[in-house]
Short mmCIF file of the C-alpha atoms (twelve columns), coordinates in Angstrom:
data_MODEL
# 
_entry.id   MODEL 
# 
loop_
_atom_site.group_PDB 
_atom_site.id 
_atom_site.type_symbol 
_atom_site.label_atom_id 
_atom_site.label_alt_id 
_atom_site.label_comp_id 
_atom_site.label_asym_id 
_atom_site.label_seq_id 
_atom_site.Cartn_x 
_atom_site.Cartn_y 
_atom_site.Cartn_z 
_atom_site.pdbx_PDB_model_num 
ATOM 1   C CA . MET A 1   -4.975  11.360  -5.067  1 
ATOM 2   C CA . GLN A 2   -1.951  10.390  -3.336  1 
ATOM 3   C CA . SER A 3   -1.205  6.574   -3.363  1 
ATOM 4   C CA . PHE A 4   0.268   4.291   -0.352  1 
ATOM 5   C CA . GLN A 5   3.533   5.089   -1.752  1 
ATOM 6   C CA . GLN A 6   3.686   8.390   -2.204  1 
ATOM 7   C CA . ASP A 7   3.163   8.811   1.475   1 
ATOM 8   C CA . CYS A 8   5.947   6.283   2.313   1 
ATOM 9   C CA . VAL A 9   8.251   9.011   1.061   1 
ATOM 10  C CA . GLU A 10  6.271   11.785  2.379   1 
ATOM 11  C CA . LEU A 11  6.819   9.796   5.920   1 
ATOM 12  C CA . ALA A 12  10.865  9.761   5.450   1 
ATOM 13  C CA . PHE A 13  10.859  12.887  4.981   1 
ATOM 14  C CA . ARG A 14  9.474   14.410  8.199   1 
ATOM 15  C CA . LYS A 15  11.411  11.717  10.278  1 
ATOM 16  C CA . PHE A 16  14.593  12.754  8.478   1 
ATOM 17  C CA . GLN A 17  13.299  17.085  9.306   1 
ATOM 18  C CA . ARG A 18  12.642  15.389  13.046  1 
ATOM 19  C CA . GLY A 19  16.117  14.130  13.550  1 
ATOM 20  C CA . GLU A 20  14.340  10.348  13.933  1 
ATOM 21  C CA . ILE A 21  16.854  8.738   11.333  1 
ATOM 22  C CA . SER A 22  20.049  10.149  9.513   1 
ATOM 23  C CA . ARG A 23  20.998  11.697  5.530   1 
ATOM 24  C CA . ARG A 24  22.489  7.784   5.166   1 
ATOM 25  C CA . GLY A 25  18.993  6.555   7.046   1 
ATOM 26  C CA . LEU A 26  16.871  8.579   4.667   1 
ATOM 27  C CA . MET A 27  18.879  7.811   1.826   1 
ATOM 28  C CA . ALA A 28  18.535  3.636   2.453   1 
ATOM 29  C CA . GLY A 29  15.341  4.308   3.145   1 
ATOM 30  C CA . LEU A 30  13.854  6.216   -0.217  1 
ATOM 31  C CA . ALA A 31  16.182  3.257   -1.871  1 
ATOM 32  C CA . ALA A 32  14.635  0.522   -0.208  1 
ATOM 33  C CA . LEU A 33  11.160  2.051   -1.989  1 
ATOM 34  C CA . GLY A 34  12.741  2.593   -5.252  1 
ATOM 35  C CA . VAL A 35  13.232  6.983   -4.419  1 
ATOM 36  C CA . ALA A 36  16.734  7.655   -6.140  1 
ATOM 37  C CA . VAL A 37  18.265  8.841   -8.988  1 
ATOM 38  C CA . GLY A 38  21.402  9.092   -10.169 1 
ATOM 39  C CA . GLU A 39  21.891  10.741  -13.405 1 
ATOM 40  C CA . GLY A 40  24.974  8.919   -14.106 1 
ATOM 41  C CA . ALA A 41  24.177  5.843   -13.382 1 
ATOM 42  C CA . GLN A 42  23.211  4.872   -16.582 1 
ATOM 43  C CA . ALA A 43  26.487  5.928   -18.626 1 
ATOM 44  C CA . GLN A 44  28.375  4.100   -15.901 1 
ATOM 45  C CA . ALA A 45  26.930  0.607   -15.299 1 
ATOM 46  C CA . ALA A 46  27.125  -2.193  -18.130 1 
ATOM 47  C CA . ARG A 47  24.266  -3.709  -17.597 1 
ATOM 48  C CA . GLN A 48  20.925  -1.635  -15.475 1 
ATOM 49  C CA . LEU A 49  17.635  -2.387  -15.275 1 
ATOM 50  C CA . VAL A 50  15.083  1.037   -14.284 1 
ATOM 51  C CA . MET A 51  13.051  0.540   -11.042 1 
ATOM 52  C CA . VAL A 52  10.442  3.248   -10.838 1 
ATOM 53  C CA . ASN A 53  8.110   4.407   -7.581  1 
ATOM 54  C CA . TRP A 54  6.231   7.059   -6.532  1 
ATOM 55  C CA . GLY A 55  8.944   9.820   -5.221  1 
ATOM 56  C CA . GLY A 56  8.381   12.669  -6.870  1 
ATOM 57  C CA . VAL A 57  11.813  13.604  -5.798  1 
ATOM 58  C CA . ALA A 58  15.472  13.088  -7.670  1 
ATOM 59  C CA . ASN A 59  18.166  11.547  -4.957  1 
ATOM 60  C CA . GLN A 60  21.298  9.997   -6.480  1 
ATOM 61  C CA . GLY A 61  21.283  6.762   -3.467  1 
ATOM 62  C CA . PHE A 62  21.759  2.988   -4.143  1 
ATOM 63  C CA . GLY A 63  19.106  0.689   -3.496  1 
ATOM 64  C CA . ASN A 64  20.964  -0.752  -0.724  1 
ATOM 65  C CA . PHE A 65  17.153  -3.429  0.241   1 
ATOM 66  C CA . TYR A 66  16.428  -4.243  -3.386  1 
ATOM 67  C CA . GLY A 67  19.397  -3.133  -5.375  1 
ATOM 68  C CA . ALA A 68  22.210  -4.196  -3.908  1 
ATOM 69  C CA . PRO A 69  21.460  -7.647  -2.921  1 
ATOM 70  C CA . PHE A 70  20.860  -8.080  -6.950  1 
ATOM 71  C CA . SER A 71  23.278  -6.410  -8.087  1 
ATOM 72  C CA . ALA A 72  26.138  -8.563  -5.785  1 
ATOM 73  C CA . ALA A 73  24.603  -11.393 -7.194  1 
ATOM 74  C CA . ASN A 74  25.149  -10.343 -11.074 1 
ATOM 75  C CA . PRO A 75  28.163  -8.195  -11.261 1 
ATOM 76  C CA . GLY A 76  28.197  -5.655  -13.456 1 
ATOM 77  C CA . VAL A 77  24.368  -4.431  -13.162 1 
ATOM 78  C CA . THR A 78  23.402  -1.587  -11.578 1 
ATOM 79  C CA . VAL A 79  19.213  -0.869  -10.406 1 
ATOM 80  C CA . VAL A 80  18.799  2.448   -11.866 1 
ATOM 81  C CA . GLN A 81  15.391  4.197   -9.224  1 
ATOM 82  C CA . ASP A 82  13.452  6.415   -10.845 1 
ATOM 83  C CA . SER A 83  10.779  8.423   -9.275  1 
ATOM 84  C CA . THR A 84  8.818   9.853   -11.798 1 
ATOM 85  C CA . GLY A 85  6.027   7.580   -11.054 1 
ATOM 86  C CA . PRO A 86  4.711   4.612   -12.397 1 
ATOM 87  C CA . SER A 87  1.059   5.156   -12.907 1 
ATOM 88  C CA . ALA A 88  -1.088  2.851   -15.416 1 
ATOM 89  C CA . GLY A 89  -1.627  5.775   -18.101 1 
ATOM 90  C CA . ARG A 90  2.073   6.284   -18.221 1 
ATOM 91  C CA . ILE A 91  2.854   2.847   -18.742 1 
ATOM 92  C CA . ARG A 92  -0.110  2.165   -20.858 1 
ATOM 93  C CA . SER A 93  1.073   5.193   -23.147 1 
ATOM 94  C CA . MET A 94  4.647   4.417   -23.154 1 
ATOM 95  C CA . VAL A 95  3.841   0.748   -24.135 1 
ATOM 96  C CA . GLU A 96  1.956   1.202   -27.276 1 
ATOM 97  C CA . SER A 97  4.425   4.390   -28.305 1 
ATOM 98  C CA . GLY A 98  6.998   1.572   -27.745 1 
ATOM 99  C CA . ARG A 99  9.286   3.808   -26.584 1 
ATOM 100 C CA . VAL A 100 9.788   1.562   -22.922 1 
ATOM 101 C CA . THR A 101 12.378  2.824   -20.730 1 
ATOM 102 C CA . TRP A 102 10.703  1.278   -17.719 1 
ATOM 103 C CA . ASP A 103 11.951  -1.913  -15.920 1 
ATOM 104 C CA . LEU A 104 10.110  -2.517  -12.836 1 
ATOM 105 C CA . CYS A 105 7.245   -0.708  -11.804 1 
ATOM 106 C CA . ASP A 106 6.040   -0.314  -8.208  1 
ATOM 107 C CA . SER A 107 2.006   -0.626  -8.952  1 
ATOM 108 C CA . SER A 108 -0.698  -2.603  -7.804  1 
ATOM 109 C CA . ALA A 109 -3.030  -5.587  -7.962  1 
ATOM 110 C CA . THR A 110 -5.825  -3.807  -10.096 1 
ATOM 111 C CA . SER A 111 -2.625  -1.905  -12.006 1 
ATOM 112 C CA . SER A 112 -1.604  -5.665  -12.848 1 
ATOM 113 C CA . TYR A 113 -5.298  -6.866  -13.576 1 
ATOM 114 C CA . LEU A 114 -5.811  -3.538  -15.795 1 
ATOM 115 C CA . LEU A 115 -2.792  -3.586  -17.891 1 
ATOM 116 C CA . GLY A 116 -1.687  -7.237  -18.180 1 
ATOM 117 C CA . GLY A 117 -5.258  -7.731  -19.215 1 
ATOM 118 C CA . MET A 118 -4.689  -5.327  -22.145 1 
ATOM 119 C CA . ASN A 119 -1.245  -6.896  -22.709 1 
ATOM 120 C CA . LEU A 120 0.944   -4.121  -21.560 1 
ATOM 121 C CA . LEU A 121 3.191   -6.029  -19.194 1 
ATOM 122 C CA . ASN A 122 5.267   -9.227  -19.313 1 
ATOM 123 C CA . LYS A 123 4.134   -11.589 -17.654 1 
ATOM 124 C CA . VAL A 124 5.732   -13.178 -14.518 1 
ATOM 125 C CA . ASP A 125 7.959   -16.413 -14.867 1 
ATOM 126 C CA . TYR A 126 7.670   -18.384 -12.276 1 
ATOM 127 C CA . SER A 127 10.345  -20.247 -13.101 1 
ATOM 128 C CA . VAL A 128 12.437  -18.480 -12.078 1 
ATOM 129 C CA . VAL A 129 10.451  -15.833 -9.724  1 
ATOM 130 C CA . ASP A 130 9.887   -18.637 -7.016  1 
ATOM 131 C CA . ARG A 131 6.483   -18.545 -5.771  1 
ATOM 132 C CA . SER A 132 6.582   -20.066 -2.495  1 
ATOM 133 C CA . ASN A 133 8.844   -17.086 -1.441  1 
ATOM 134 C CA . VAL A 134 5.469   -15.060 -0.353  1 
ATOM 135 C CA . ILE A 135 2.809   -15.676 1.845   1 
ATOM 136 C CA . GLY A 136 -0.055  -16.416 0.342   1 
ATOM 137 C CA . PRO A 137 -1.835  -16.410 -3.320  1 
ATOM 138 C CA . THR A 138 -2.565  -12.645 -4.082  1 
ATOM 139 C CA . PHE A 139 0.978   -11.659 -3.678  1 
ATOM 140 C CA . ALA A 140 2.134   -13.514 -6.822  1 
ATOM 141 C CA . LEU A 141 0.195   -12.707 -9.733  1 
ATOM 142 C CA . GLU A 142 0.163   -13.455 -13.070 1 
ATOM 143 C CA . HIS A 143 1.387   -9.960  -14.009 1 
ATOM 144 C CA . GLY A 144 3.238   -8.549  -11.092 1 
ATOM 145 C CA . ALA A 145 4.232   -9.737  -7.877  1 
ATOM 146 C CA . ALA A 146 4.514   -7.944  -4.081  1 
ATOM 147 C CA . PRO A 147 7.818   -7.526  -2.143  1 
ATOM 148 C CA . TYR A 148 5.971   -5.911  0.857   1 
ATOM 149 C CA . SER A 149 2.386   -5.073  1.838   1 
ATOM 150 C CA . PHE A 150 0.052   -2.470  3.692   1 
ATOM 151 C CA . SER A 151 -3.700  -2.757  4.733   1 
ATOM 152 C CA . ASN A 152 -5.872  -0.055  5.727   1 
ATOM 153 C CA . VAL A 153 -6.882  -0.445  9.476   1 
ATOM 154 C CA . LEU A 154 -9.482  0.956   11.614  1 
ATOM 155 C CA . VAL A 155 -7.911  3.649   13.924  1 
ATOM 156 C CA . TYR A 156 -9.922  5.913   16.603  1 
ATOM 157 C CA . ASP A 157 -9.678  8.140   19.049  1 
ATOM 158 C CA . SER A 158 -10.280 6.148   22.413  1 
ATOM 159 C CA . THR A 159 -10.598 9.160   24.552  1 
ATOM 160 C CA . LYS A 160 -14.490 8.908   22.863  1 
ATOM 161 C CA . PHE A 161 -15.373 5.723   23.782  1 
ATOM 162 C CA . PRO A 162 -14.807 5.296   27.675  1 
ATOM 163 C CA . ASN A 163 -17.203 2.358   27.517  1 
ATOM 164 C CA . GLY A 164 -15.744 0.417   24.735  1 
ATOM 165 C CA . ALA A 165 -13.572 0.160   21.615  1 
ATOM 166 C CA . PRO A 166 -15.053 -0.944  18.047  1 
ATOM 167 C CA . THR A 167 -13.983 -4.243  16.811  1 
ATOM 168 C CA . GLY A 168 -14.649 -3.812  13.022  1 
ATOM 169 C CA . TRP A 169 -16.446 -2.122  10.489  1 
ATOM 170 C CA . ALA A 170 -19.939 -2.521  11.556  1 
ATOM 171 C CA . ASP A 171 -18.899 -0.720  14.757  1 
ATOM 172 C CA . PHE A 172 -17.381 1.939   12.634  1 
ATOM 173 C CA . TRP A 173 -21.145 2.201   10.892  1 
ATOM 174 C CA . ASP A 174 -22.748 2.193   14.257  1 
ATOM 175 C CA . LEU A 175 -22.953 5.983   14.962  1 
ATOM 176 C CA . GLN A 176 -24.933 5.142   17.547  1 
ATOM 177 C CA . LYS A 177 -22.712 3.548   20.226  1 
ATOM 178 C CA . PHE A 178 -20.291 4.787   18.852  1 
ATOM 179 C CA . PRO A 179 -20.964 8.643   17.640  1 
ATOM 180 C CA . GLY A 180 -19.151 11.128  15.868  1 
ATOM 181 C CA . THR A 181 -17.479 12.234  12.264  1 
ATOM 182 C CA . ARG A 182 -15.912 9.208   10.342  1 
ATOM 183 C CA . LEU A 183 -13.228 9.449   8.305   1 
ATOM 184 C CA . LEU A 184 -12.883 7.117   4.840   1 
ATOM 185 C CA . ARG A 185 -10.077 7.900   1.714   1 
ATOM 186 C CA . ARG A 186 -11.562 9.168   -1.278  1 
ATOM 187 C CA . ASP A 187 -11.276 6.343   -3.432  1 
ATOM 188 C CA . ALA A 188 -14.172 3.202   -3.003  1 
ATOM 189 C CA . ALA A 189 -10.907 0.538   -3.001  1 
ATOM 190 C CA . GLY A 190 -11.001 -0.361  0.749   1 
ATOM 191 C CA . ALA A 191 -14.108 1.808   1.495   1 
ATOM 192 C CA . LEU A 192 -16.504 -0.403  -0.395  1 
ATOM 193 C CA . ASP A 193 -14.515 -3.726  0.689   1 
ATOM 194 C CA . GLY A 194 -15.538 -2.084  4.870   1 
ATOM 195 C CA . ALA A 195 -19.028 -1.706  4.160   1 
ATOM 196 C CA . GLN A 196 -19.740 -4.960  2.179   1 
ATOM 197 C CA . MET A 197 -17.851 -6.261  5.873   1 
ATOM 198 C CA . ALA A 198 -20.489 -3.849  8.063   1 
ATOM 199 C CA . LEU A 199 -23.114 -5.159  5.474   1 
ATOM 200 C CA . GLY A 200 -22.751 -8.817  7.205   1 
ATOM 201 C CA . LYS A 201 -20.521 -10.176 4.940   1 
ATOM 202 C CA . SER A 202 -18.196 -12.730 6.388   1 
ATOM 203 C CA . PRO A 203 -14.505 -11.684 5.489   1 
ATOM 204 C CA . GLU A 204 -13.568 -15.612 4.000   1 
ATOM 205 C CA . ASN A 205 -16.321 -14.987 1.825   1 
ATOM 206 C CA . LEU A 206 -16.178 -10.910 0.523   1 
ATOM 207 C CA . TYR A 207 -15.951 -10.832 -3.227  1 
ATOM 208 C CA . PRO A 208 -17.403 -10.359 -5.122  1 
ATOM 209 C CA . LEU A 209 -18.503 -6.969  -3.501  1 
ATOM 210 C CA . ASP A 210 -22.407 -6.118  -4.428  1 
ATOM 211 C CA . ILE A 211 -21.315 -2.263  -5.229  1 
ATOM 212 C CA . ARG A 212 -24.806 -1.253  -5.188  1 
ATOM 213 C CA . ALA A 213 -24.579 -2.511  -1.590  1 
ATOM 214 C CA . CYS A 214 -22.001 -0.934  -0.489  1 
ATOM 215 C CA . LEU A 215 -22.884 2.465   -2.202  1 
ATOM 216 C CA . ALA A 216 -25.925 2.521   -0.310  1 
ATOM 217 C CA . LYS A 217 -24.058 1.555   2.991   1 
ATOM 218 C CA . VAL A 218 -21.572 4.712   2.816   1 
ATOM 219 C CA . ARG A 219 -24.806 7.127   1.699   1 
ATOM 220 C CA . GLU A 220 -26.020 6.003   5.271   1 
ATOM 221 C CA . ILE A 221 -23.329 7.516   7.078   1 
ATOM 222 C CA . ARG A 222 -22.909 10.503  4.454   1 
ATOM 223 C CA . ARG A 223 -23.578 13.315  6.211   1 
ATOM 224 C CA . SER A 224 -20.796 11.934  8.941   1 
ATOM 225 C CA . LEU A 225 -18.029 11.586  6.984   1 
ATOM 226 C CA . VAL A 226 -15.387 13.688  5.890   1 
ATOM 227 C CA . PHE A 227 -12.340 12.272  3.020   1 
ATOM 228 C CA . TRP A 228 -8.748  12.623  2.889   1 
ATOM 229 C CA . ASN A 229 -6.913  12.397  -0.436  1 
ATOM 230 C CA . SER A 230 -2.955  11.809  1.047   1 
ATOM 231 C CA . GLY A 231 -2.067  10.167  4.267   1 
ATOM 232 C CA . SER A 232 -0.857  13.553  6.357   1 
ATOM 233 C CA . GLU A 233 -4.420  14.849  6.171   1 
ATOM 234 C CA . SER A 234 -5.922  11.123  7.037   1 
ATOM 235 C CA . GLU A 235 -3.252  11.934  9.714   1 
ATOM 236 C CA . GLN A 236 -5.129  15.559  10.374  1 
ATOM 237 C CA . PHE A 237 -7.903  14.682  10.904  1 
ATOM 238 C CA . ILE A 238 -7.736  12.440  13.781  1 
ATOM 239 C CA . ARG A 239 -5.546  14.327  15.249  1 
ATOM 240 C CA . THR A 240 -7.144  17.802  15.017  1 
ATOM 241 C CA . GLY A 241 -10.571 15.826  15.901  1 
ATOM 242 C CA . GLU A 242 -12.397 16.793  12.893  1 
ATOM 243 C CA . ALA A 243 -12.688 12.805  13.393  1 
ATOM 244 C CA . VAL A 244 -13.403 10.814  15.943  1 
ATOM 245 C CA . MET A 245 -12.768 6.815   13.930  1 
ATOM 246 C CA . GLY A 246 -11.239 6.668   10.584  1 
ATOM 247 C CA . MET A 247 -10.301 4.013   7.606   1 
ATOM 248 C CA . ILE A 248 -6.245  5.093   7.250   1 
ATOM 249 C CA . TRP A 249 -3.201  3.518   6.185   1 
ATOM 250 C CA . HIS A 250 -1.511  0.525   9.008   1 
ATOM 251 C CA . THR A 251 1.710   3.553   8.429   1 
ATOM 252 C CA . ARG A 252 -0.256  6.450   9.716   1 
ATOM 253 C CA . ALA A 253 -2.419  5.032   12.652  1 
ATOM 254 C CA . LYS A 254 1.011   3.654   14.116  1 
ATOM 255 C CA . VAL A 255 2.426   7.313   13.603  1 
ATOM 256 C CA . LEU A 256 -1.006  8.395   15.271  1 
ATOM 257 C CA . GLU A 257 -0.847  5.880   18.092  1 
ATOM 258 C CA . GLN A 258 3.503   6.389   19.014  1 
ATOM 259 C CA . GLU A 259 2.929   9.772   19.231  1 
ATOM 260 C CA . SER A 260 -0.107  10.363  21.500  1 
ATOM 261 C CA . ASN A 261 0.904   7.819   23.670  1 
ATOM 262 C CA . GLY A 262 -1.454  5.602   22.689  1 
ATOM 263 C CA . ARG A 263 -4.956  8.167   22.753  1 
ATOM 264 C CA . PHE A 264 -5.368  7.126   19.470  1 
ATOM 265 C CA . LYS A 265 -5.729  3.542   18.832  1 
ATOM 266 C CA . PHE A 266 -6.055  1.070   15.810  1 
ATOM 267 C CA . ILE A 267 -7.335  -2.622  15.378  1 
ATOM 268 C CA . TRP A 268 -5.899  -4.795  12.860  1 
ATOM 269 C CA . ASN A 269 -9.165  -6.832  12.609  1 
ATOM 270 C CA . GLN A 270 -11.108 -6.673  9.479   1 
ATOM 271 C CA . GLY A 271 -8.126  -4.693  8.295   1 
ATOM 272 C CA . ILE A 272 -7.889  -5.072  4.359   1 
ATOM 273 C CA . LEU A 273 -4.828  -6.621  3.627   1 
ATOM 274 C CA . GLN A 274 -3.180  -5.594  0.004   1 
ATOM 275 C CA . PRO A 275 0.444   -6.356  -1.638  1 
ATOM 276 C CA . GLY A 276 2.701   -4.140  -2.703  1 
ATOM 277 C CA . ILE A 277 3.000   -5.250  -6.237  1 
ATOM 278 C CA . PHE A 278 6.184   -4.325  -9.146  1 
ATOM 279 C CA . VAL A 279 4.817   -5.598  -12.987 1 
ATOM 280 C CA . SER A 280 7.450   -4.889  -16.008 1 
ATOM 281 C CA . PRO A 281 6.459   -3.443  -18.809 1 
ATOM 282 C CA . ARG A 282 5.966   -5.273  -21.920 1 
ATOM 283 C CA . GLY A 283 8.843   -4.237  -23.726 1 
ATOM 284 C CA . ASN A 284 11.470  -2.844  -21.206 1 
ATOM 285 C CA . PRO A 285 14.682  -2.518  -21.798 1 
ATOM 286 C CA . GLY A 286 16.210  -4.571  -19.720 1 
ATOM 287 C CA . GLY A 287 14.565  -7.711  -21.171 1 
ATOM 288 C CA . ASP A 288 14.416  -11.192 -19.322 1 
ATOM 289 C CA . LEU A 289 16.869  -9.847  -16.546 1 
ATOM 290 C CA . VAL A 290 14.051  -8.283  -14.605 1 
ATOM 291 C CA . GLN A 291 12.827  -11.867 -13.780 1 
ATOM 292 C CA . LYS A 292 15.775  -12.275 -11.925 1 
ATOM 293 C CA . LEU A 293 15.507  -8.720  -9.897  1 
ATOM 294 C CA . LEU A 294 11.891  -9.487  -9.223  1 
ATOM 295 C CA . ALA A 295 12.694  -12.811 -7.471  1 
ATOM 296 C CA . SER A 296 16.128  -11.584 -5.407  1 
ATOM 297 C CA . MET A 297 13.539  -8.601  -3.847  1 
ATOM 298 C CA . LEU A 298 11.031  -12.131 -2.995  1 
ATOM 299 C CA . ALA A 299 14.170  -14.100 -2.085  1 
ATOM 300 C CA . ASN A 300 15.656  -11.427 0.383   1 
ATOM 301 C CA . ALA A 301 13.724  -11.566 3.931   1 
ATOM 302 C CA . ALA A 302 15.999  -9.346  5.841   1 
ATOM 303 C CA . PRO A 303 15.680  -6.192  3.387   1 
ATOM 304 C CA . GLN A 304 11.975  -6.377  3.433   1 
ATOM 305 C CA . VAL A 305 12.393  -6.583  7.494   1 
ATOM 306 C CA . GLU A 306 14.467  -3.374  7.294   1 
ATOM 307 C CA . LEU A 307 11.807  -1.563  4.873   1 
ATOM 308 C CA . LEU A 308 9.425   -2.468  7.490   1 
ATOM 309 C CA . LYS A 309 11.335  -1.116  10.223  1 
ATOM 310 C CA . PHE A 310 11.950  2.200   8.562   1 
ATOM 311 C CA . LEU A 311 8.384   3.089   7.359   1 
ATOM 312 C CA . GLY A 312 6.355   -0.018  8.117   1 
ATOM 313 C CA . ASN A 313 5.840   -1.683  5.191   1 
ATOM 314 C CA . GLY A 314 5.167   -5.024  5.771   1 
ATOM 315 C CA . PRO A 315 7.291   -7.973  3.995   1 
ATOM 316 C CA . THR A 316 5.954   -10.860 2.083   1 
ATOM 317 C CA . ASN A 317 8.848   -13.349 2.286   1 
ATOM 318 C CA . PRO A 318 7.965   -16.376 4.885   1 
ATOM 319 C CA . ASN A 319 10.623  -16.071 6.720   1 
ATOM 320 C CA . ALA A 320 10.452  -12.243 7.582   1 
ATOM 321 C CA . ALA A 321 8.792   -12.741 10.267  1 
ATOM 322 C CA . ALA A 322 11.100  -14.702 12.483  1 
ATOM 323 C CA . LEU A 323 13.439  -11.915 11.850  1 
ATOM 324 C CA . VAL A 324 11.224  -9.244  12.952  1 
ATOM 325 C CA . PRO A 325 11.993  -8.129  16.139  1 
ATOM 326 C CA . GLU A 326 9.826   -8.259  18.815  1 
ATOM 327 C CA . GLU A 327 8.918   -4.281  19.194  1 
ATOM 328 C CA . PHE A 328 7.540   -3.909  15.423  1 
ATOM 329 C CA . LYS A 329 6.024   -7.288  15.634  1 
ATOM 330 C CA . ARG A 330 2.879   -4.902  16.844  1 
ATOM 331 C CA . PHE A 331 2.889   -3.093  14.045  1 
ATOM 332 C CA . ASN A 332 3.468   -5.108  10.877  1 
ATOM 333 C CA . PRO A 333 0.870   -6.042  8.940   1 
ATOM 334 C CA . THR A 334 1.960   -9.802  7.434   1 
ATOM 335 C CA . ASP A 335 2.931   -10.689 11.156  1 
ATOM 336 C CA . PRO A 336 1.167   -14.190 11.334  1 
ATOM 337 C CA . ALA A 337 -1.225  -12.651 13.949  1 
ATOM 338 C CA . ASN A 338 -1.587  -9.630  12.691  1 
ATOM 339 C CA . ALA A 339 -2.443  -10.764 9.310   1 
ATOM 340 C CA . ARG A 340 -5.166  -13.879 10.044  1 
ATOM 341 C CA . VAL A 341 -7.562  -11.375 11.646  1 
ATOM 342 C CA . GLN A 342 -6.989  -9.652  8.097   1 
ATOM 343 C CA . VAL A 343 -8.838  -9.873  4.862   1 
ATOM 344 C CA . ALA A 344 -6.742  -10.201 1.819   1 
ATOM 345 C CA . GLN A 345 -8.192  -7.772  -0.668  1 
ATOM 346 C CA . ASP A 346 -9.252  -9.505  -4.458  1 
ATOM 347 C CA . GLY A 347 -7.066  -7.598  -6.662  1 
ATOM 348 C CA . ARG A 348 -8.641  -9.735  -9.669  1 
ATOM 349 C CA . TRP A 349 -12.078 -8.209  -8.607  1 
ATOM 350 C CA . TRP A 350 -10.749 -4.565  -7.811  1 
ATOM 351 C CA . GLY A 351 -9.082  -4.798  -11.539 1 
ATOM 352 C CA . GLN A 352 -12.379 -6.026  -13.491 1 
ATOM 353 C CA . ASN A 353 -14.723 -3.352  -11.853 1 
ATOM 354 C CA . TYR A 354 -12.593 -0.294  -9.649  1 
ATOM 355 C CA . ALA A 355 -12.886 2.098   -13.219 1 
ATOM 356 C CA . GLN A 356 -17.391 1.825   -12.771 1 
ATOM 357 C CA . ALA A 357 -16.685 1.277   -8.758  1 
ATOM 358 C CA . ASN A 358 -14.867 4.240   -8.146  1 
ATOM 359 C CA . ALA A 359 -16.926 6.500   -9.879  1 
ATOM 360 C CA . ASP A 360 -20.467 6.383   -8.600  1 
ATOM 361 C CA . TYR A 361 -18.434 5.847   -5.337  1 
ATOM 362 C CA . ILE A 362 -16.821 9.956   -6.483  1 
ATOM 363 C CA . ASP A 363 -20.192 10.832  -6.887  1 
ATOM 364 C CA . MET A 364 -21.706 10.183  -3.782  1 
ATOM 365 C CA . VAL A 365 -18.833 11.806  -1.764  1 
ATOM 366 C CA . THR A 366 -19.240 14.565  -4.033  1 
ATOM 367 C CA . GLY A 367 -22.626 15.238  -4.728  1 
# 
């Protein structure tokens, strides 16, 4: 199952192959995502921190958006990028074996609660990391904090619904008013949140989810559903008309809208806003210096805006909104107007319930 972070890397390479960005721009963007490895960097640095992401590629580069500001403020420190993929299982294995080589990992709210509850992560030191540098409590957790955000949104083919557009997840489930095949991710997180809103529960009081009722709601339209595993697959389902409406990542929805000249549209209303949480494995080799790196990533609003411009990842620093150019505000999940109509996903609830909820969901969609 492809993660949002892996899909960002895929989008970056597609833009490069199309000539939309230069090689320098590609390297800068990948570095911002934490996807750049320089094999000789470890020997060159007096002190180093290893940041791990989901790139699946090994490119030499320096973290212009995250690493550079920190190194400038801390001479002699290098932020080494590693793109081997910090899954929850790998973090757990590393910590339990006592052979930790990672300092900071691009993870998720769910994993931060799960691994933190097992005493496998360092707590964020909020005497070093300033909580006021994020827009809300879901972006600053006990065992992780988020320098970027992303959303699950409703995308639709506007040519299929000339008499009115869908406005939320109740319309997604309304096959009579909006006929046609629907698209969901082959993962419970997001799908069940949307199902709960379709059941009529208000976004302001969405959690806890009623798992049994949400699964039953998905089962109602099972014969009209197709499921995606990767961002490119979600995009393809909509482009080819295999689905007329879907829940996909906002970055892919942006591509669809722009490349179709507005035929494929998306809405922020009832979008599911999620934090790009970074966590630090317990026993990390860089020690407490990782707290200063995380603080720098959250405090520097301008690099976060550059990441938004490059791939669409939403900034989380409250000062970033004023720095976003007008043409990018429409596609920014944390723009105040867009964030206001979304629901912030409850990572704590998902951390406690994901394993069973997802197993039941997969059983249903594959059965």
